[in-house]
Coordinates of C-alpha atoms in Angstrom, one line a residue:
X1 CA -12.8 -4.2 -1.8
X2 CA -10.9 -2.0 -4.5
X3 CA -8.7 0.6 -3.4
X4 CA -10.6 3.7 -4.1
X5 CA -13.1 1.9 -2.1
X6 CA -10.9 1.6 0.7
X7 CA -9.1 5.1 0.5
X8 CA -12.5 6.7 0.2
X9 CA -14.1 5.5 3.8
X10 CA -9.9 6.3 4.7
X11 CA -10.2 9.8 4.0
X12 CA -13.9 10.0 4.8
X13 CA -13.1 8.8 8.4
X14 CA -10.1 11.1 8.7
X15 CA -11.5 13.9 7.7
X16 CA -14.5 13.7 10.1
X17 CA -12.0 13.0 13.2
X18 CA -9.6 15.7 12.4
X19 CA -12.1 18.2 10.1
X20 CA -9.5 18.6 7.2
X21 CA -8.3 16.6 4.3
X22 CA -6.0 13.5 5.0
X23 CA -2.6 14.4 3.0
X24 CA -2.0 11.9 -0.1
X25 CA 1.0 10.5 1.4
X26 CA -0.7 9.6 4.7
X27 CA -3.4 7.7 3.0
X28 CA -1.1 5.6 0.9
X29 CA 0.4 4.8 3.9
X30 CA -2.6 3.7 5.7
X31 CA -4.5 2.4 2.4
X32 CA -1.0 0.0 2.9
X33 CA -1.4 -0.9 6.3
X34 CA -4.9 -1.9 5.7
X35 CA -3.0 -3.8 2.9
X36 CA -0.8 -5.9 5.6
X37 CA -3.6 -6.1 8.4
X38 CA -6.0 -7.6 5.7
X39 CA -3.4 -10.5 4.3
X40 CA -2.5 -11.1 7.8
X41 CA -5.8 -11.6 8.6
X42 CA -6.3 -14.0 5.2
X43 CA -3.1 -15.9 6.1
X44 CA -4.8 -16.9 9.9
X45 CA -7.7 -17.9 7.5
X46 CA -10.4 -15.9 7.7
X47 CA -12.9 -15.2 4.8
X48 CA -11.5 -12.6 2.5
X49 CA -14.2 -10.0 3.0
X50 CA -14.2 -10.6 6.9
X51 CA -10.5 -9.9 6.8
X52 CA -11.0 -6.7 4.8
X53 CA -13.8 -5.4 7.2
X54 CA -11.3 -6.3 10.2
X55 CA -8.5 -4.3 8.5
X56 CA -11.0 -1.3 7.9
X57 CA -12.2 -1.0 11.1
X58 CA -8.9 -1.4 12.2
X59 CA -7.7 1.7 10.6
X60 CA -10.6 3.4 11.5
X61 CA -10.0 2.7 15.6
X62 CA -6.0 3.9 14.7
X63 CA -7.2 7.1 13.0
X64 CA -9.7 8.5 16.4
X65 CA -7.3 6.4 18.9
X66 CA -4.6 8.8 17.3
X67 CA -6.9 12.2 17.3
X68 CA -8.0 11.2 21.1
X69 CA -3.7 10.7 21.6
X70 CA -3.2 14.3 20.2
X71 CA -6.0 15.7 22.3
X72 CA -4.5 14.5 25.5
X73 CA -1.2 15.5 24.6
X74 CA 0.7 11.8 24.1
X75 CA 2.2 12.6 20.8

């Protein structure tokens, strides 16, 4: 996946979970986390594009585990 790709469905998911736009700084910092779960995922040796689609959805779980977090009061 390129990186607009990935930022794109980044900000698309944020900004359905928490109705405004993700700040540029947080979605670098995510786009990079999806950066590290996917190579991690490619180092245990699974298929490029399965590791990619791990590390997405993994990012995606993080962003409405963290809006459910907020709603409850954890943060």
């Amino acid at each position: 996946m390129k990186e607009e790709e990935v930022k794109s469905i980044i900000a698309k998911v944020y900004k359905e979970t928490f109705e405004i736009e993700i700040p540029e700084e947080h979605l670098e910092e995510l786009y990079l986390e999806w950066e590290r779960i996917r190579d991690t995922m490619i180092e245990k040796g699974l298929p490029e594009e399965n590791a990619e689609q791990i590390a997405l959805e993994t990012i995606k779980a993080g962003i409405i585990l963290g809006k459910q977090r907020l709603e409850r009061g954890v943060y």
